[in-house]
Coordinates of C-alpha atoms and ligand atoms in Angstrom, one line a residue:
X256 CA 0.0 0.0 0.0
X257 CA 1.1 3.6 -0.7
X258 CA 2.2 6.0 2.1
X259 CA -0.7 8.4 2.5
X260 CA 0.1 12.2 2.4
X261 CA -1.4 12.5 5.6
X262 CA 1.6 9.8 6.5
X263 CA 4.0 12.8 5.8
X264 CA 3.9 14.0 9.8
X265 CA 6.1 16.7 11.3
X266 CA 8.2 13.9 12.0
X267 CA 9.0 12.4 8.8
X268 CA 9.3 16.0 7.0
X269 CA 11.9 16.5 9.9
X270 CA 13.9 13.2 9.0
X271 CA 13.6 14.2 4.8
X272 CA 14.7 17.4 5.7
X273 CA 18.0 16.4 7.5
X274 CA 18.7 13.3 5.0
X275 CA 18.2 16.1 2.5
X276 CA 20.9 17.8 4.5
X277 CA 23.4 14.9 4.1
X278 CA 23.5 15.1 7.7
X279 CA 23.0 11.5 9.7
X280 CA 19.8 11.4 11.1
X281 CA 19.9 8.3 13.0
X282 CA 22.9 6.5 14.2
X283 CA 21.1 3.2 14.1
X284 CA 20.2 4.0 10.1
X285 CA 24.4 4.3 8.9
X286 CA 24.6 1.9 6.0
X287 CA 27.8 0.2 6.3
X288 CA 28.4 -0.2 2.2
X289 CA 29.2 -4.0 2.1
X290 CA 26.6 -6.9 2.5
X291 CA 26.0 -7.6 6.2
X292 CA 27.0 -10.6 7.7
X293 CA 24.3 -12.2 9.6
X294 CA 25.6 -14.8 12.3
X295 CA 23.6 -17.1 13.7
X296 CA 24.0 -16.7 17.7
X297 CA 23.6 -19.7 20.0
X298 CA 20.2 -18.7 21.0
X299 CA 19.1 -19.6 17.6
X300 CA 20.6 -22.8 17.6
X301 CA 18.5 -24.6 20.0
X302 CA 14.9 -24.6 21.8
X303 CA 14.1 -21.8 24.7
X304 CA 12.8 -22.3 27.4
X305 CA 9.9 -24.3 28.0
X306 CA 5.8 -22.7 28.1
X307 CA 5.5 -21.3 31.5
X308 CA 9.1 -21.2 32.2
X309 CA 7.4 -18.4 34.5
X310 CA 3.7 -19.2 35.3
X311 CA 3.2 -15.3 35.9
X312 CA 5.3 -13.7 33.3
X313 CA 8.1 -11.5 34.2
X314 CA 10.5 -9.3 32.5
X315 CA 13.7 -10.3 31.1
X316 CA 16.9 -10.5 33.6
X317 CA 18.6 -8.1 31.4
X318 CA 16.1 -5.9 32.7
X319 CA 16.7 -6.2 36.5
X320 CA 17.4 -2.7 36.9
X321 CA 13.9 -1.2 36.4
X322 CA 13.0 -1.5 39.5
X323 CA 11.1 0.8 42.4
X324 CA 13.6 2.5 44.5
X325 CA 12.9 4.0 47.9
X326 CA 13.8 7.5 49.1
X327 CA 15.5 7.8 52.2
X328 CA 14.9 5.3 55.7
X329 CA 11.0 5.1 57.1
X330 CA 11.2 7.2 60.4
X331 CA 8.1 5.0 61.5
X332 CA 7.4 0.8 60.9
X333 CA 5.9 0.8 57.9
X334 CA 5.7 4.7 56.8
X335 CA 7.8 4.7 53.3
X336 CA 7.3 4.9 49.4
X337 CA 8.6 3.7 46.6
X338 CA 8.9 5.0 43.5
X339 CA 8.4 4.1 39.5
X340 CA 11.3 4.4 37.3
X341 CA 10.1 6.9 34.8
X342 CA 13.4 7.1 33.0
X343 CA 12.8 3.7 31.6
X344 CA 9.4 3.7 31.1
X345 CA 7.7 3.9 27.8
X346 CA 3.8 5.2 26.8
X347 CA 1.4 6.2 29.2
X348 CA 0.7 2.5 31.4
X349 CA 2.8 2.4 34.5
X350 CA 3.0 -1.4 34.5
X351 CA 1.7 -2.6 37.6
X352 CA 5.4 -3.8 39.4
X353 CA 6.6 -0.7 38.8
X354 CA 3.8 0.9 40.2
X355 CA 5.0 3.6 43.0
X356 CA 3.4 2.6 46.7
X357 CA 3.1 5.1 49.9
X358 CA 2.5 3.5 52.9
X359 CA 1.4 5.2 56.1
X360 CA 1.7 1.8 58.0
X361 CA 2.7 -1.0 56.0
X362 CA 0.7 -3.6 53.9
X363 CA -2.2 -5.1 55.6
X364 CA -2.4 -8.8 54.3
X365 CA -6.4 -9.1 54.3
X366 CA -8.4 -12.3 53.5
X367 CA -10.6 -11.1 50.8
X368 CA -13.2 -13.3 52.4
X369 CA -13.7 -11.7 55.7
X370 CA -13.0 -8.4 54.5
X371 CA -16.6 -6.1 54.5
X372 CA -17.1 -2.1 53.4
X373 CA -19.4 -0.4 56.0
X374 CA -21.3 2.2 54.6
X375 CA -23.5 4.7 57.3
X376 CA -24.1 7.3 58.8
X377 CA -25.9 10.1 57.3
X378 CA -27.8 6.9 54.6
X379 CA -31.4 5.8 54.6
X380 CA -29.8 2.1 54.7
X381 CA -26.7 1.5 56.3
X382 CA -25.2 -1.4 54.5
X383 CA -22.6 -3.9 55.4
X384 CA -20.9 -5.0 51.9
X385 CA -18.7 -8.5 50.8
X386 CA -16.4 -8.5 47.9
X387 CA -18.9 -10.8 46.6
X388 CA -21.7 -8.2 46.8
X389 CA -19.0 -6.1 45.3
X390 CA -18.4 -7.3 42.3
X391 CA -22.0 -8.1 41.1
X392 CA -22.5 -4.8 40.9
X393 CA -22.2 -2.3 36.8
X394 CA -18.4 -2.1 36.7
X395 CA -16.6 0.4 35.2
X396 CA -12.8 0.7 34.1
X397 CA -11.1 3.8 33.5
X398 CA -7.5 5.0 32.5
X399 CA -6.6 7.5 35.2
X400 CA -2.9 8.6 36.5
X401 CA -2.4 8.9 40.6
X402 CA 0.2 11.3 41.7
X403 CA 1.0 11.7 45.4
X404 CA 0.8 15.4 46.1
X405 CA 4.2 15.1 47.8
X406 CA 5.6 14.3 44.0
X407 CA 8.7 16.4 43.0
X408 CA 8.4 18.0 46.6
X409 CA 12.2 18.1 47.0
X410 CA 12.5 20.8 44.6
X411 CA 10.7 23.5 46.8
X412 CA 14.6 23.2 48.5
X413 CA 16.3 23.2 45.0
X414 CA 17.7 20.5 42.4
X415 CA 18.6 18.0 44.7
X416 CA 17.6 15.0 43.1
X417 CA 20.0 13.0 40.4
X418 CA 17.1 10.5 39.1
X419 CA 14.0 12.0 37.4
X420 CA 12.5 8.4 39.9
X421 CA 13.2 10.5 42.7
X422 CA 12.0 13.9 41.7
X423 CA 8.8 12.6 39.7
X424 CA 8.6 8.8 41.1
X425 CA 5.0 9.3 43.1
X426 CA 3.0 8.6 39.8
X427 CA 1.8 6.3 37.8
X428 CA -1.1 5.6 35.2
X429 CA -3.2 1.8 35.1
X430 CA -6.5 1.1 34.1
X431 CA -8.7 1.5 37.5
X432 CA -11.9 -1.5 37.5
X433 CA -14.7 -1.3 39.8
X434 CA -17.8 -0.2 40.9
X435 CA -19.3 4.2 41.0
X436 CA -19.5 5.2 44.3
X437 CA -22.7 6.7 42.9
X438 CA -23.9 3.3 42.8
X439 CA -23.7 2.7 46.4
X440 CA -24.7 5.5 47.3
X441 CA -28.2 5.0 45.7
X442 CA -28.1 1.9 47.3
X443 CA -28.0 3.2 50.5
X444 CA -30.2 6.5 50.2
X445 CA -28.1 9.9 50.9
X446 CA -29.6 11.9 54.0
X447 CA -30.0 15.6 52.3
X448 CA -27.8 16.9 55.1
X449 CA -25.2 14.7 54.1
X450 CA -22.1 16.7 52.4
X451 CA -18.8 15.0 53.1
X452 CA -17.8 11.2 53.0
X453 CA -15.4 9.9 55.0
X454 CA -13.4 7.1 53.7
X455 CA -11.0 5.2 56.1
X456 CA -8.6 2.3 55.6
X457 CA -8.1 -0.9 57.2
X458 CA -4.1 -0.3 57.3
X459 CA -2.7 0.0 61.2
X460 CA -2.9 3.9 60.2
X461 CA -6.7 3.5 59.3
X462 CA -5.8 6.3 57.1
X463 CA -8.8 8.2 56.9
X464 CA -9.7 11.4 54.2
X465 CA -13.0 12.9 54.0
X466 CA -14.4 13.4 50.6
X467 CA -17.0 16.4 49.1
X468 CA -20.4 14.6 48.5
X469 CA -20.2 16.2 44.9
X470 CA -17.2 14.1 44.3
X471 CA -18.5 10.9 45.3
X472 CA -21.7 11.2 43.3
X473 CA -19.5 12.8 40.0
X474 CA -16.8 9.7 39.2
X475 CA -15.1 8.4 42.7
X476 CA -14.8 4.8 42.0
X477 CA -14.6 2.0 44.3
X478 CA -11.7 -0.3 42.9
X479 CA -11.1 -4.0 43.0
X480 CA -8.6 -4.3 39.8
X481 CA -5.7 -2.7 38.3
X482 CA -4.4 -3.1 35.3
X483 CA -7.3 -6.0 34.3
X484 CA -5.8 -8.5 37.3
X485 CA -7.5 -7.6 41.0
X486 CA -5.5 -5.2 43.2
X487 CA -2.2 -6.1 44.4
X488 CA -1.6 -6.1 48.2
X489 CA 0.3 -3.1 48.1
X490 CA -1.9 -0.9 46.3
X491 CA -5.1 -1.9 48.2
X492 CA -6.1 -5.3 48.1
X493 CA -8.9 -6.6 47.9
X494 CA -10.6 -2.6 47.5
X495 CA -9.5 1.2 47.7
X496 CA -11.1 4.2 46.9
X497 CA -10.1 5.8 43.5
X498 CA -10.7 9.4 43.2
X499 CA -9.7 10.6 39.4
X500 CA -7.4 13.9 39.1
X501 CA -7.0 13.8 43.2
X502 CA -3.8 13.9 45.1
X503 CA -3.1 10.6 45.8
X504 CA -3.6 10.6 49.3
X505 CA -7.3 10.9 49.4
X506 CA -7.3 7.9 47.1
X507 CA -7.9 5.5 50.3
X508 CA -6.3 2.3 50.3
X509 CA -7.9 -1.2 52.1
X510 CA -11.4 0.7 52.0
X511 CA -13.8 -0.9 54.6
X512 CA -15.8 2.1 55.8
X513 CA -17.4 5.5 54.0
X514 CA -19.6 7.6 56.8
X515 CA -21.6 10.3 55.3
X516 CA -21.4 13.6 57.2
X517 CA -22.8 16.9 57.3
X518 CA -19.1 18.4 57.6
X519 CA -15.5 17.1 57.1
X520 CA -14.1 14.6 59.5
X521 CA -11.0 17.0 60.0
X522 CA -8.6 13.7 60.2
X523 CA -5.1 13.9 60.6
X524 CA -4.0 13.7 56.9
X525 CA -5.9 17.0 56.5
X526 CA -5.1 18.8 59.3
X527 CA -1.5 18.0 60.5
X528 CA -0.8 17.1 57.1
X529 CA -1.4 17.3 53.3
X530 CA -2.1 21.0 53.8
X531 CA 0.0 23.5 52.2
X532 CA 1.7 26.3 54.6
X533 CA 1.8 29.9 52.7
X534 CA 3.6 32.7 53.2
X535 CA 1.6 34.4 56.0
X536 CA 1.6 31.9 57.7
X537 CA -1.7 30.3 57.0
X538 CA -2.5 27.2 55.7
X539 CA -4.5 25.7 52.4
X540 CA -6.7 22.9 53.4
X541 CA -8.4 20.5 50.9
X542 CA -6.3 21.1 47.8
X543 CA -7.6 17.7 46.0
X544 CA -7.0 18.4 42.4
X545 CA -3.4 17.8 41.1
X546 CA -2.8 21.0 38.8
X547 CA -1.0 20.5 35.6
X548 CA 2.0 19.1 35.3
X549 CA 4.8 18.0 32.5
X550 CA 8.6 16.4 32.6
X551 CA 10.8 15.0 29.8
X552 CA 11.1 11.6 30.9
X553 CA 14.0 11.6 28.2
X554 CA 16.6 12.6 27.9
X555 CA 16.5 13.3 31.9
X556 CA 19.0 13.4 34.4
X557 CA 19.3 9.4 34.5
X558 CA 20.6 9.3 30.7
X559 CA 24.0 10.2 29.0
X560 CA 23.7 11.4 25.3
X561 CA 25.8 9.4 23.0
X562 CA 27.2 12.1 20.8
X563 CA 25.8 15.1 18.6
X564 CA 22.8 14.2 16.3
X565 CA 19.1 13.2 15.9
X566 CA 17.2 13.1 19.4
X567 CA 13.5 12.4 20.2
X568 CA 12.9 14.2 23.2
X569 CA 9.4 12.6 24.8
X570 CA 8.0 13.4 28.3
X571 CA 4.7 12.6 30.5
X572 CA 2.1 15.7 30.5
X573 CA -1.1 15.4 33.2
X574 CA -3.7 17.1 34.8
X575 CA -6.4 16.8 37.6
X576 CA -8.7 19.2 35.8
X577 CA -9.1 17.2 32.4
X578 CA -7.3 16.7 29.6
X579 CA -3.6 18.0 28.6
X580 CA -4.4 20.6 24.9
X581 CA -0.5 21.4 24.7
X582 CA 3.0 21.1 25.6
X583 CA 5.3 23.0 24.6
X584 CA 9.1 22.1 24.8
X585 CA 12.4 24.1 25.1
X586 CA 16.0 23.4 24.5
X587 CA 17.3 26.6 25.3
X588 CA 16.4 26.9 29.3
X589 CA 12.9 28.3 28.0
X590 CA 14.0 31.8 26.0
X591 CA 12.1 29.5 23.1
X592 CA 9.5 27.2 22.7
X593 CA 7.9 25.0 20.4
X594 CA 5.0 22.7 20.1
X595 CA 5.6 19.1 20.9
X596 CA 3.3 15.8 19.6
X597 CA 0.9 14.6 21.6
X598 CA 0.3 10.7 21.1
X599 CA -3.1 10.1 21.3
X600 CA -5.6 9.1 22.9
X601 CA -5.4 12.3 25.0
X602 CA -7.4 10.8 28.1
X603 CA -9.2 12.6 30.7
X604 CA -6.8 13.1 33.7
X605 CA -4.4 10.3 32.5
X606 CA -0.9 10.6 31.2
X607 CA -0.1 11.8 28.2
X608 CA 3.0 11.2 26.4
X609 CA 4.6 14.1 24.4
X610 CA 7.4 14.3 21.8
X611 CA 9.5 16.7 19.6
X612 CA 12.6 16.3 17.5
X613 CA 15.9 17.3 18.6
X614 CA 19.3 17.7 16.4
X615 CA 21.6 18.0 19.5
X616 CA 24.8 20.5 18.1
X617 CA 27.0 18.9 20.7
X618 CA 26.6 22.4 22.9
X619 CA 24.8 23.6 26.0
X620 CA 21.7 22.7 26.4
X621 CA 18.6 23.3 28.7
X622 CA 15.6 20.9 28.2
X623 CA 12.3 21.7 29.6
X624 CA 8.6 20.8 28.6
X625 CA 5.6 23.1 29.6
X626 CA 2.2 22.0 29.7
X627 CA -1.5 23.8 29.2
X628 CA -4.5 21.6 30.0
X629 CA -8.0 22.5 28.7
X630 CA -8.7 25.1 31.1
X631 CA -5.8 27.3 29.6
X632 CA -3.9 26.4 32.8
X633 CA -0.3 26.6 32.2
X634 CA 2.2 25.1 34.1
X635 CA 3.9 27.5 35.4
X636 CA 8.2 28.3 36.4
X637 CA 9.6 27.5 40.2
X638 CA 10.0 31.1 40.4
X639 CA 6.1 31.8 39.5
X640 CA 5.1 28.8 41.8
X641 CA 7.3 29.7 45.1
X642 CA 5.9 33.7 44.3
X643 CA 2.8 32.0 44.9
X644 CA 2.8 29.9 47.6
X645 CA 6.1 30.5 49.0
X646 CA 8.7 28.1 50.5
X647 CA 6.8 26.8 53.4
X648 CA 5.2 23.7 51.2
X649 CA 5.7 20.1 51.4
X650 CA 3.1 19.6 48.8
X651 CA 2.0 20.2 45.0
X652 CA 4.6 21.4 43.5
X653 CA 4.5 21.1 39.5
X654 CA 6.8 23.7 38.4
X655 CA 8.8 23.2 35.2
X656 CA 11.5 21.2 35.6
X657 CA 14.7 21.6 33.9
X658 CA 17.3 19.0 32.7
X659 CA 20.8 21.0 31.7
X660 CA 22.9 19.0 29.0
X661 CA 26.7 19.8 29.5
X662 CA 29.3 19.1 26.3
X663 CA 30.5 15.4 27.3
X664 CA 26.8 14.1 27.2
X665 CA 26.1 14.2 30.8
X666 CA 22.7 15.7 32.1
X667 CA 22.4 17.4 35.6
X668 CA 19.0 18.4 37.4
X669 CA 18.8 22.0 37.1
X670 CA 16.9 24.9 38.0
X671 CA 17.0 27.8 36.1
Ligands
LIG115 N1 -5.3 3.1 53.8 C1 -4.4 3.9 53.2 N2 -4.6 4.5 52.0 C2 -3.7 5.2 51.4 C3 -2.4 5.4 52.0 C4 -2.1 4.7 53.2 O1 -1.0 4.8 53.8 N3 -3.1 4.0 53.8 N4 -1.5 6.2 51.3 C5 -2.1 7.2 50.4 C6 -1.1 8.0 49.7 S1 -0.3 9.2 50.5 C7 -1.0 7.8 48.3 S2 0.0 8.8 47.4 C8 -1.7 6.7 47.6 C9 -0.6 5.8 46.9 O2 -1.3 4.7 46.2 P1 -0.3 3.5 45.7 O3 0.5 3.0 46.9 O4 -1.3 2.5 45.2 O5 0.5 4.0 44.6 O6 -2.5 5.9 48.5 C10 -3.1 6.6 49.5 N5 -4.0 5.7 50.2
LIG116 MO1 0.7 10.5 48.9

């Protein structure tokens, strides 16, 4: 079949145009002039390994350093996170091993069997629910990222981390299976005073959030599957809460009980913390939605460029508030900007994965991405963002983040 003209992207008129140039657009494409010689290698030579060498599939050992890394030593049992290796990662689905965790008190080993979601308080019916009951409800499964709102927090004290896992590790993307919260909650029939949910955890932490009604009726979710295999132990086994575009703390984890309220709870994780100090002093409580947010996932500060040449430069772009419209990338430490590709589907508050072409001149260089979501939201600098909320904050920060290319190849975490 003929190439199209449609076929003829920004992309391919980018490689004619170089090739035109008679400079080499990909190292891997250098013809070599004589016939190649094409060995047979030893792996060739005899039968693999047998069907279900691994009953549940895992990847190859030559891969064994993708793996989730933690961050510094848990000050309490059990209170840690690990993060995903975004630096090798490739498309939008965070696959589910590599799928950060934050715990506030370890991972509860439950026994799907006994384990029961109370729903009351401010409900016609107060209803005591199985995982049997669960499931026999409409299901629904949606693509959605979850980002900690402590993601990328170690910037507010400057460019201190040397692995884009540790600066932008508290995210990840899966498809998210279960049942609408609004389902239940026309199960149960919502008191008209009833404005807040609270949803606690069966964890030692019983980490508990409380939730805006309008939220729960709009898309919360309560999920039993990730990534089209139930819930791993770690990420809430056998049920959590799933609240699309929220910080990822209110996502509750273990879910066995939802109250229904006339005000907020006023727990611990919104009180003493996941609020956001501000200058005078005060302090932001209830700052659910994850504003927008982009970072070149490569090159980043984990990589090393081999030598001048042709470069794809491709990133993650989010937001909590819809879907991404633009990014826009710089190589110059943002004096110039220019519209990357976005590889669609664009998704509603999932990742989305950006690229642009790059002819790296072997100089200087400062690589940043900047995203708008359909709000007209744009991300904005660390020097816009800490005018804003000044330097008091643990939490949200989504500034642009800036990856500085030296001569030899190297790239350093920068903040410009
Ligand atoms: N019960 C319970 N739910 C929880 C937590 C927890 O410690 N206990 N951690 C929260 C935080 S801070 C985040 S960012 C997300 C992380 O989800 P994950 O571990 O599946 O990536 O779970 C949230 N839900
Ligand atoms: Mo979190």
């Amino acid at each position: 079949m003929p190439i199209s003209r449609s076929a003829a992207t920004p992309r391919r008129r980018f490689l004619r145009a170089s090739a035109a140039l008679g400079a080499a657009a990909l190292p891997a494409a250098r013809a070599t002039g004589a016939e190649p010689a094409l060995e047979v290698p030893a792996w060739t030579r005899t039968p693999g390994e047998p069907v279900l060498w691994h009953a549940y599939g895992q990847p190859d050992a030559h891969e064994a350093h993708v793996v989730r890394r933690t961050r510094g030593t848990a000050v309490l049992p059990g209170a840690a996170s690990s993060l995903t290796p975004l630096q090798n990662l490739h498309g939008i689905i965070t696959p589910t091993g590599l799928v950060f965790e934050r715990h506030h008190a370890g991972i509860p080993q439950i026994d799907p069997a006994q384990h029961r979601l109370v729903v009351h308080g401010l409900v016609q019916r107060p209803l005591i629910l199985s995982m049997d009951d669960l499931v026999r409800f409409p299901a629904v499964s949606r693509i959605h990222f979850l980002e900690c709102s402590g993601n990328t927090g170690v910037e507010w004290r400057g460019a201190a981390s040397t692995s884009i896992q540790q600066s932008h590790g508290l995210l990840s993307c899966c498809e998210w299976t279960g049942v609408r919260l609004s389902t239940i909650l026309q199960e149960v029939g919502v008191d008209p005073a009833a404005a807040w949910v609270l949803a606690e955890g069966a964890d030692g932490a019983a980490m508990s959030r409380s939730i805006p009604i309008a939220k729960a009726w709009e898309d919360a979710l309560l999920v039993y599957a990730q990534n089209g295999e139930m819930l791993r132990p770690e990420h809430g086994y056998p049920l959590r809460l799933f609240l699309p575009g929220w910080e990822g703390n209110a996502s509750i984890k273990w879910l066995r009980r939802l109250k229904l309220g006339a005000a907020p709870f006023m727990t611990r994780e919104e009180t003493s913390k996941y609020t956001d100090s501000l200058p005078d002093g005060k302090a932001r409580q209830f700052t659910f939605t994850m504003e927008a947010k982009s970072v070149i996932t490569y090159p980043a500060v984990d990589h090393r460029l081999r030598g001048r040449g042709y470069y794809e430069i491709s990133g993650l772009a989010w937001t909590g508030q819809g879907r991404v419209k633009r990014v826009d990338v710089s190589t110059d430490g943002g004096a110039s900007w220019r519209e990357a590709r976005l590889e669609g589907p664009v998704l509603d508050r999932a990742l989305t994965r950006f690229r642009a072409d790059w002819q790296w001149d072997g100089g200087p260089a400062v690589l940043q991405s900047r995203v708008t979501d359909e709000t007209g939201y744009v991300q904005p600098t660390g020097r816009q963002l800490i005018a804003q909320r000044g330097l008091n904050s643990l939490y949200h920060y989504n500034a642009i983040q800036s990856w500085k290319v030296a001569t030899d190849g190297s790239i350093a975490n920068a903040q410009v």
